[in-house]
Short mmCIF file of C-alpha atoms and ligand atoms in Angstrom, two decimals:
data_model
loop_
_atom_site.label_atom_id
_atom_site.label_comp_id
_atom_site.label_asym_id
_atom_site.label_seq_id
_atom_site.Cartn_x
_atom_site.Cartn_y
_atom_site.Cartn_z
CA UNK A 1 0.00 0.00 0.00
CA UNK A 2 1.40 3.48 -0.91
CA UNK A 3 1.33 6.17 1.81
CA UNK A 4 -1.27 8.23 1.74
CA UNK A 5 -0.89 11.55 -0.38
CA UNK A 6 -4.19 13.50 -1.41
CA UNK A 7 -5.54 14.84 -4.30
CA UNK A 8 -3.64 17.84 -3.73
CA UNK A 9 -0.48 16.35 -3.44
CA UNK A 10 -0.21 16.70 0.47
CA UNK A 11 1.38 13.41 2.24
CA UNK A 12 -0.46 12.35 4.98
CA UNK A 13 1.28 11.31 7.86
CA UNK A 14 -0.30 12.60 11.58
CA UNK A 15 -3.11 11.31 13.11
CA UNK A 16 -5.12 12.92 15.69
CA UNK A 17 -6.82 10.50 17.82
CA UNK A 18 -9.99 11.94 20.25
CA UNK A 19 -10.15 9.06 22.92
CA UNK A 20 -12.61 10.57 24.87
CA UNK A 21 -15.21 13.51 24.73
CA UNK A 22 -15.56 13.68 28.39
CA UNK A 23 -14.11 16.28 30.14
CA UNK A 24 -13.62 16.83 33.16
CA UNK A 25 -12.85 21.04 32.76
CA UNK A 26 -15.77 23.33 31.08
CA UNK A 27 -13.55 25.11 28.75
CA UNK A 28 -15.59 28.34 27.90
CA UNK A 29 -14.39 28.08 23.88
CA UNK A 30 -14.68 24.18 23.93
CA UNK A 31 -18.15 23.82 25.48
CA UNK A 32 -21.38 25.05 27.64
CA UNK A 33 -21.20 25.33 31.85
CA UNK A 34 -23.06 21.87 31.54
CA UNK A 35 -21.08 19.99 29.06
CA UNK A 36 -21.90 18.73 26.08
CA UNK A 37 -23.79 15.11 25.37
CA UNK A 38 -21.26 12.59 25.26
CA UNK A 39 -21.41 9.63 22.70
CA UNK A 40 -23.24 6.40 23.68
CA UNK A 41 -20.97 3.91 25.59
CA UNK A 42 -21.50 1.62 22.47
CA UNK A 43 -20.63 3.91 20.02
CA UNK A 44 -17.30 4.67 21.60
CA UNK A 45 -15.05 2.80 19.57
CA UNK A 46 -13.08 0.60 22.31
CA UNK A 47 -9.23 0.43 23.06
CA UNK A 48 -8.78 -2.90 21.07
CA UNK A 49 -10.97 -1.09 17.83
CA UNK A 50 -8.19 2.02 17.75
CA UNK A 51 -5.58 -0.71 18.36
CA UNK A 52 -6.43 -2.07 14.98
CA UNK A 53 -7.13 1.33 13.46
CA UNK A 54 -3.45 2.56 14.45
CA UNK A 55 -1.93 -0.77 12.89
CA UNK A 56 -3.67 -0.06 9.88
CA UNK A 57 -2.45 3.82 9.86
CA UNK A 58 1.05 3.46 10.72
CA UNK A 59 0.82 0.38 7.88
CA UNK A 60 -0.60 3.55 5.73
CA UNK A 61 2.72 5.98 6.72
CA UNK A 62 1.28 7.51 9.88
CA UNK A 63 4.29 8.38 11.72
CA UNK A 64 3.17 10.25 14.55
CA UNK A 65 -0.28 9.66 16.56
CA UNK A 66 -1.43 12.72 18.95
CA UNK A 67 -3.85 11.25 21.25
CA UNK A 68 -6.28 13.98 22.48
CA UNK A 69 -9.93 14.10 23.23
CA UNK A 70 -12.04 15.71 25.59
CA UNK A 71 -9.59 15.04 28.34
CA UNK A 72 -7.45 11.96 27.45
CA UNK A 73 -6.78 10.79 31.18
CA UNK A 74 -10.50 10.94 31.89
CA UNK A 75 -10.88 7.49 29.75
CA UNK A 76 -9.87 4.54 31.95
CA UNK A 77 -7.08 2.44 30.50
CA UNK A 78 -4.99 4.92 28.84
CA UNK A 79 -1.40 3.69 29.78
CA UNK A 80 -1.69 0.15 28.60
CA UNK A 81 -3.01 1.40 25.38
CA UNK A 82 -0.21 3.95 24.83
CA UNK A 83 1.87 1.01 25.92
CA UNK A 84 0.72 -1.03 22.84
CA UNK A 85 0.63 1.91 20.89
CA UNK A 86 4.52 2.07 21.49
CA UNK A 87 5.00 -1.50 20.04
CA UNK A 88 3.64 -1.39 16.72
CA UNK A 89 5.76 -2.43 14.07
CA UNK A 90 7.03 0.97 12.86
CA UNK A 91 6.00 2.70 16.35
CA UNK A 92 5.01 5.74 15.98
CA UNK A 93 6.11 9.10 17.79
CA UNK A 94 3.37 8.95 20.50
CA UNK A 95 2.39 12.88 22.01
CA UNK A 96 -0.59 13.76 24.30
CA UNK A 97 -2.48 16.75 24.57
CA UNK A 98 -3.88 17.19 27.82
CA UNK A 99 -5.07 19.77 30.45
CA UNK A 100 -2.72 18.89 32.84
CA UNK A 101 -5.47 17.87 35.11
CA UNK A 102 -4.81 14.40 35.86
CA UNK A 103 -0.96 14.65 34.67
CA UNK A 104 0.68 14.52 37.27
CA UNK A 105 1.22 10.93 38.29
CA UNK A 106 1.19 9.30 35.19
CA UNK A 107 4.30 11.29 34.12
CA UNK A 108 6.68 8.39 35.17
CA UNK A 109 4.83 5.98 33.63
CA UNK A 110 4.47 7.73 29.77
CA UNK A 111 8.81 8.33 29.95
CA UNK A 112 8.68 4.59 30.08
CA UNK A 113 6.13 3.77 27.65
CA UNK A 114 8.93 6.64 25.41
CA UNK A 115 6.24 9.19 25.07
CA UNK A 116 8.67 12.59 25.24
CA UNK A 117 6.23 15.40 24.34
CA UNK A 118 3.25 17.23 25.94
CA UNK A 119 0.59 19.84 24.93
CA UNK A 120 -0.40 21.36 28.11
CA UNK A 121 -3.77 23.42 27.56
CA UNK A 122 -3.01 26.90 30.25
CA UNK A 123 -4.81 29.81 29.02
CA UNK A 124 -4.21 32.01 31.73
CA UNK A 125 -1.31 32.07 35.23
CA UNK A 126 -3.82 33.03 37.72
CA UNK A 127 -6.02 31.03 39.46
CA UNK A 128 -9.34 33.36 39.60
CA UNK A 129 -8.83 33.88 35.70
CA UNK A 130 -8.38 29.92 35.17
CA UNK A 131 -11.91 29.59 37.22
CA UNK A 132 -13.57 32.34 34.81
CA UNK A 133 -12.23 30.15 31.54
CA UNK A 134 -12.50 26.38 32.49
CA UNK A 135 -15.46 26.79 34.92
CA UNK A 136 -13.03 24.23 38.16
CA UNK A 137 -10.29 24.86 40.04
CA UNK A 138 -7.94 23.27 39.02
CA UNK A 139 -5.27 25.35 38.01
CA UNK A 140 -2.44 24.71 41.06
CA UNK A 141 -3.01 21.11 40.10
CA UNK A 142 -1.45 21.80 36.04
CA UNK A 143 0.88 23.92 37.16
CA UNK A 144 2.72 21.45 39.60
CA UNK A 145 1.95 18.55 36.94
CA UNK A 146 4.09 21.18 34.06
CA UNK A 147 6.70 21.60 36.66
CA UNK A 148 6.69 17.96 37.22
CA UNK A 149 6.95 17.45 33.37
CA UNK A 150 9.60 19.44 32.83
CA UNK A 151 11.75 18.48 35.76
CA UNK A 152 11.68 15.07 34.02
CA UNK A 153 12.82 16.70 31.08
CA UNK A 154 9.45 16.12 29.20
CA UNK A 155 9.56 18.37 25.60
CA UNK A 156 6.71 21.09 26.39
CA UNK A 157 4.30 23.05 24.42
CA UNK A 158 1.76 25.12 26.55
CA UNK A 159 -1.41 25.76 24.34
CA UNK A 160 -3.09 29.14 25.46
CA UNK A 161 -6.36 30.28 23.56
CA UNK A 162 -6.57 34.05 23.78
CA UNK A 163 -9.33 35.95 24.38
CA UNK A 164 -9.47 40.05 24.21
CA UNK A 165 -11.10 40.94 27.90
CA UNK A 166 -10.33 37.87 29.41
CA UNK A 167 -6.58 36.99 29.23
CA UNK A 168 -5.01 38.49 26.66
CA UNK A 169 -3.47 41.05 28.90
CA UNK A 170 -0.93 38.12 30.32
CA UNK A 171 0.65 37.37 26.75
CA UNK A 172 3.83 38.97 27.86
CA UNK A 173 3.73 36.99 31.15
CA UNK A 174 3.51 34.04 28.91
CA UNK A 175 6.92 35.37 26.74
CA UNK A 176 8.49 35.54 30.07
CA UNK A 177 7.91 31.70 30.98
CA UNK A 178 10.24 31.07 27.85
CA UNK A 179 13.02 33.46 29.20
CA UNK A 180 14.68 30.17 31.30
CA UNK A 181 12.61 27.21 29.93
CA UNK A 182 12.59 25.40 27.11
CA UNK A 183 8.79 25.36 26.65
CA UNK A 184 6.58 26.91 23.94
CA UNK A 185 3.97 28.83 24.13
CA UNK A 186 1.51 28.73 21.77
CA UNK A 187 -1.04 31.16 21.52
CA UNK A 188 -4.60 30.06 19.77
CA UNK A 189 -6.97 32.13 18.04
CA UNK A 190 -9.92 30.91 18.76
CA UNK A 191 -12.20 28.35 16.34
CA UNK A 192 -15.87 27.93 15.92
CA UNK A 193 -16.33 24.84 18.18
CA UNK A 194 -17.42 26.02 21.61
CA UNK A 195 -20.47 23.17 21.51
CA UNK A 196 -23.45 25.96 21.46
CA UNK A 197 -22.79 26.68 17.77
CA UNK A 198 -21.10 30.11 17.98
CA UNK A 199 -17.14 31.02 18.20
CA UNK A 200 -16.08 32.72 21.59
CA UNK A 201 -17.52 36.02 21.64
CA UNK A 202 -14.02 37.86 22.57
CA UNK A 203 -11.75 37.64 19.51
CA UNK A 204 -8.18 38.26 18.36
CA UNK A 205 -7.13 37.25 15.56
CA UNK A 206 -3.49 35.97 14.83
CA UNK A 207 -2.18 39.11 13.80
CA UNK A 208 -3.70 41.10 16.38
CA UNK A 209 -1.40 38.64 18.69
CA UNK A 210 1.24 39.15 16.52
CA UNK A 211 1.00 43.13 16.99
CA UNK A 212 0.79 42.52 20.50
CA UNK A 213 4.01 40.56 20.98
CA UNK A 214 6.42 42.83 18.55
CA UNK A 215 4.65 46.10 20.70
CA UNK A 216 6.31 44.32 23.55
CA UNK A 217 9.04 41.76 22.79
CA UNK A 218 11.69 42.36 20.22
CA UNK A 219 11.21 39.26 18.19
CA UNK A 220 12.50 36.87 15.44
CA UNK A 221 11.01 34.09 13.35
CA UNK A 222 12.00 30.60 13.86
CA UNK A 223 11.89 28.20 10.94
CA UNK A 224 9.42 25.34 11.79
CA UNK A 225 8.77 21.80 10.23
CA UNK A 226 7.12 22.28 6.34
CA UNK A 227 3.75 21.22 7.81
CA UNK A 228 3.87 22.68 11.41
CA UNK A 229 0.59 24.83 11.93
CA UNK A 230 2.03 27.22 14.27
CA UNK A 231 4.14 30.09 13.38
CA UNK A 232 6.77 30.16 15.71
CA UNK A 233 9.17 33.44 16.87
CA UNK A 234 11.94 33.45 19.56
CA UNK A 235 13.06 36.32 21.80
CA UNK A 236 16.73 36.28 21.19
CA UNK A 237 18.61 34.89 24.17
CA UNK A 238 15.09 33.24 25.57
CA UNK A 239 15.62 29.73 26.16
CA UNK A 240 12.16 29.22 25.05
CA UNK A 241 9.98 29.99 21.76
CA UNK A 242 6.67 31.71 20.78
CA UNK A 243 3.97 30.03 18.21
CA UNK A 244 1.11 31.94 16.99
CA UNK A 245 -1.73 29.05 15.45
CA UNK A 246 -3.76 30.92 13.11
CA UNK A 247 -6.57 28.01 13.69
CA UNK A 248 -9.54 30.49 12.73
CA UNK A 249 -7.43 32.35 9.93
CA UNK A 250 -6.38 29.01 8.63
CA UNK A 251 -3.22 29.86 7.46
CA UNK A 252 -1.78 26.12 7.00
CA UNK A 253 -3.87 24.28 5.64
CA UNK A 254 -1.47 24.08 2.11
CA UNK A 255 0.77 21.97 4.06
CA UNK A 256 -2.28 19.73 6.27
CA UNK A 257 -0.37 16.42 6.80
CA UNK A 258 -3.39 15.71 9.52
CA UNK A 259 -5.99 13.20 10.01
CA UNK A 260 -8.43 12.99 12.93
CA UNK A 261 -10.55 10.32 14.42
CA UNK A 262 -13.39 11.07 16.64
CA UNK A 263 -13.92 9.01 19.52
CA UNK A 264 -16.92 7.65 17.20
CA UNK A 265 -14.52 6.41 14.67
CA UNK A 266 -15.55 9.03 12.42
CA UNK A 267 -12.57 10.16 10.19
CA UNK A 268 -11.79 13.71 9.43
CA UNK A 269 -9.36 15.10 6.90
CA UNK A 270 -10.46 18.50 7.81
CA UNK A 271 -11.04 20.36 11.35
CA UNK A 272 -13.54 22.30 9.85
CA UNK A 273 -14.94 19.62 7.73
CA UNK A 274 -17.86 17.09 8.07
CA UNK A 275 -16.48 13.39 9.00
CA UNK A 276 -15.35 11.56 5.49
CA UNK A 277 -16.08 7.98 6.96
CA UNK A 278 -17.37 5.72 9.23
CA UNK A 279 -14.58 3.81 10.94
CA UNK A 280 -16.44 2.30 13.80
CA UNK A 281 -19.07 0.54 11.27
CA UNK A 282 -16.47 -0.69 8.97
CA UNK A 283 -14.74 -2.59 11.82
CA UNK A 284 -17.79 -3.84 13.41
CA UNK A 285 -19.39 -4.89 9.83
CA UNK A 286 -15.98 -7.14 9.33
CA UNK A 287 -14.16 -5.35 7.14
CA UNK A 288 -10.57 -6.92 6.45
CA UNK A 289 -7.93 -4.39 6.94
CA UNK A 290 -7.14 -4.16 3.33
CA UNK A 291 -10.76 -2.98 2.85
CA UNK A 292 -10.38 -0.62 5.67
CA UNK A 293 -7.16 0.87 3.82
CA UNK A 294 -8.62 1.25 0.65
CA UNK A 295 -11.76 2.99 2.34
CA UNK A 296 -8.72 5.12 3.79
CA UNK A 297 -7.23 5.78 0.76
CA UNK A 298 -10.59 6.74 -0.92
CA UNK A 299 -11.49 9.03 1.91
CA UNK A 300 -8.15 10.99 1.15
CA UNK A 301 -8.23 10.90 -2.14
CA UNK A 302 -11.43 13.55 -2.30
CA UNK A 303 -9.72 16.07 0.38
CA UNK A 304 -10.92 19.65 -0.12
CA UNK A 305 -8.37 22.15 -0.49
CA UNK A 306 -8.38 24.12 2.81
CA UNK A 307 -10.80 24.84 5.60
CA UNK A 308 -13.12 27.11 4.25
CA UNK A 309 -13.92 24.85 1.73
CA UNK A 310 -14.72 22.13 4.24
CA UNK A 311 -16.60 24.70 5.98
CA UNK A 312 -18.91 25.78 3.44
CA UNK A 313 -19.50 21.68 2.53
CA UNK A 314 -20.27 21.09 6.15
CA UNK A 315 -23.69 20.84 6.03
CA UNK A 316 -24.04 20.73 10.35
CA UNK A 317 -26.27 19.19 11.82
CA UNK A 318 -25.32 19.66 15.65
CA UNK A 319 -23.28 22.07 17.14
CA UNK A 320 -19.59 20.64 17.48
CA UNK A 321 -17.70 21.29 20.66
CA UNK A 322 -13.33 20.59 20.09
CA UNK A 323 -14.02 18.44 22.59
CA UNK A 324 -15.82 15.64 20.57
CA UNK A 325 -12.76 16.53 17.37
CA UNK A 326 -9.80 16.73 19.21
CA UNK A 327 -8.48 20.14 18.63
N1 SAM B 401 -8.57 18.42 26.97
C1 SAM B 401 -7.31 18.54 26.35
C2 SAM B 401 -6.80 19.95 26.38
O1 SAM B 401 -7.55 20.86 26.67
O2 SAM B 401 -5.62 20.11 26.09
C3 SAM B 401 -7.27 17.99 24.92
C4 SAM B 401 -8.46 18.31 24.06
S1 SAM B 401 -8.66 20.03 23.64
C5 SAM B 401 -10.09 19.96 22.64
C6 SAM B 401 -7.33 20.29 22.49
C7 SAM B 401 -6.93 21.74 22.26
O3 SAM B 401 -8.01 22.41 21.63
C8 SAM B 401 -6.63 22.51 23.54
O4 SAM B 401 -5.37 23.13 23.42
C9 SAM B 401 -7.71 23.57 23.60
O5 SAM B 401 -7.27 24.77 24.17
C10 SAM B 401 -8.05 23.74 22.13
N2 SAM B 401 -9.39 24.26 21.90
C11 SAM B 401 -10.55 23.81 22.38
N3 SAM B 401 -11.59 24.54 21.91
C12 SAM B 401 -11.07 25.49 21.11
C13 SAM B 401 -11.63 26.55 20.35
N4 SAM B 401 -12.93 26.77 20.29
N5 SAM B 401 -10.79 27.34 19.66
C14 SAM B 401 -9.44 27.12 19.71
N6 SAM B 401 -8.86 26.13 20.39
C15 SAM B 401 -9.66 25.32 21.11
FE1 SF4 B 402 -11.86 19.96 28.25
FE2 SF4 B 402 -9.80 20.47 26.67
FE3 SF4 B 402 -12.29 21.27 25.99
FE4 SF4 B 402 -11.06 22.46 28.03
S1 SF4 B 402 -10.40 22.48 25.88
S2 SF4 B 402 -13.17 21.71 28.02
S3 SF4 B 402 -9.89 20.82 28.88
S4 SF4 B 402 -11.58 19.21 26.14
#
């Protein structure tokens, strides 16, 4: 089988996998104060169903598998999965992205397993501010789990969704974290998938970050991977480095080497698209995994060019929270 390119010429070769769409944070941009439905139990496609869909990517060129959700930890019987995950034939590079929530002690655990690097979701570095975002109080909790991560020399990438009104007056507290650490800070503009059909209510766009950070930092860009989405900048003798995702702008979607799979089993070759394909009933109707790849294959082969494309396909039927894509 060949790897999978599209019909725009883009290789495929990162999966996004949504294990979960429980939560156990009420993200403000992700969803409502009282959550959003979750899928059926049954319709969850189990740990030994995205065992066999990983195989069959990584026998497809997936090379690195982000596992995501909701909140990843949330979903009982995480670790032995990433531990299986780890010995596929042609093991993939494993990374997490996580609200730090539950982190903390499973930190020894994912060095052994070889998982290295962490998306920590921290949109704000005060605790009454974290409260007015994610709805719990959690925020002491994520900070001693990054602290924890980094002592073990995890590689760190904070994710921080910025919102005029509400945090956006910390961005240069954020810089500062990368004066002595290694981490990056990302900051998100924020995307259409807050679960009550609407897009948070307090934009900036990318560039209005942008403006923000040069008004304040003297800055320089930093060349990134040919498919990265985040366009990254370094203050010159900061240990650390500055990404800007232009999520809502949709600036990279030329170079989308992504795939995502809903905890459903619904596949995605588009954030801001409708699901290509039914996983879940293609394993539980029998399929052989060559059918399955060649289902795959098909699926890719009728990408749309870019987001807004997908967007005006989408013909939506509920209102999507990131929690049930993945981010
Ligand atoms: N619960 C984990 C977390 O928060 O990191 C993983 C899932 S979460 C859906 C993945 C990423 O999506 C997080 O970095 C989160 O900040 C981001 N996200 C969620 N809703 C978003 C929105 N409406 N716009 C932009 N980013 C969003
Ligand atoms: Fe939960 Fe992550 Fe959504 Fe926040 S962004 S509500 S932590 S899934």
């Amino acid at each position: 089988m060949q790897p999978l390119v599209d019909n725009h010429g883009r290789r495929l070769n990162y999966l996004r996998l949504a294990v979960t769409d429980r939560c156990n944070l009420r993200c403000r941009y992700c969803m409502p104060a009282e959550g959003i439905t979750s899928g059926r139990r049954d319709e969850v496609l189990t740990w030994e169903e995205l065992r066999r869909l990983c195989r069959i990517f990584v026998e497809l060129g997936i090379e690195k598998i982000r596992i995501t959700g909701g909140e990843p930890f949330v979903r009982k019987g995480l670790l032995p999965f990433l531990l299986e995950l780890s010995q596929l034939p042609g093991c993939p590079e494993i990374d997490i992205t996580t609200n730090g929530t539950l982190l903390a002690d499973h930190l020894d655990a994912l060095k052994r397993i070889g998982v290295s690097r962490l998306n920590i979701s921290l949109d704000t570095l005060n605790a009454d501010t974290f409260y007015t975002i994610a709805r719990r109080r959690d925020f002491e909790k994520i900070l001693q789990a990054i602290n924890k991560a980094d002592t073990l020399g995890f590689k760190i990438k904070i994710n921080v969704v910025v919102m005029a009104g509400i945090n956006d007056h910390e961005i240069s507290d954020f810089i500062s974290l990368t004066r002595d650490r290694k981490w990056t800070v990302r900051f998100i503009e924020p995307m259409p998938f807050d679960g009550v059909g609407g897009r948070y209510k307090s934009l900036l766009s990318g560039d209005d970050i942008l403006t923000r950070l040069m008004r304040q930092f003297y800055i320089v860009p930093v060349s990134n991977g040919k498919s990265a989405v985040a366009t990254l900048f370094q203050v010159p003798g900061f240990q650390g480095r500055i990404g800007i995702i232009y999520g809502y702008s949709r600036r990279f979607c030329g170079a989308c080497s992504r795939l995502r799979l809903s905890t459903r089993g619904e596949l995605l070759t588009c954030l801001y698209g409708s699901p290509v394909l039914d996983m879940g009933a293609l394993l539980r109707a029998g399929k052989s995994d060559g059918s399955v790849k060649r289902a795959i294959s098909g699926a890719v082969g009728k990408r749309l060019s870019d987001g807004f494309e997908a967007e005006r396909a989408f013909n939506k039927t509920t209102f999507h929270s990131m929690a049930t894509i993945g981010g």
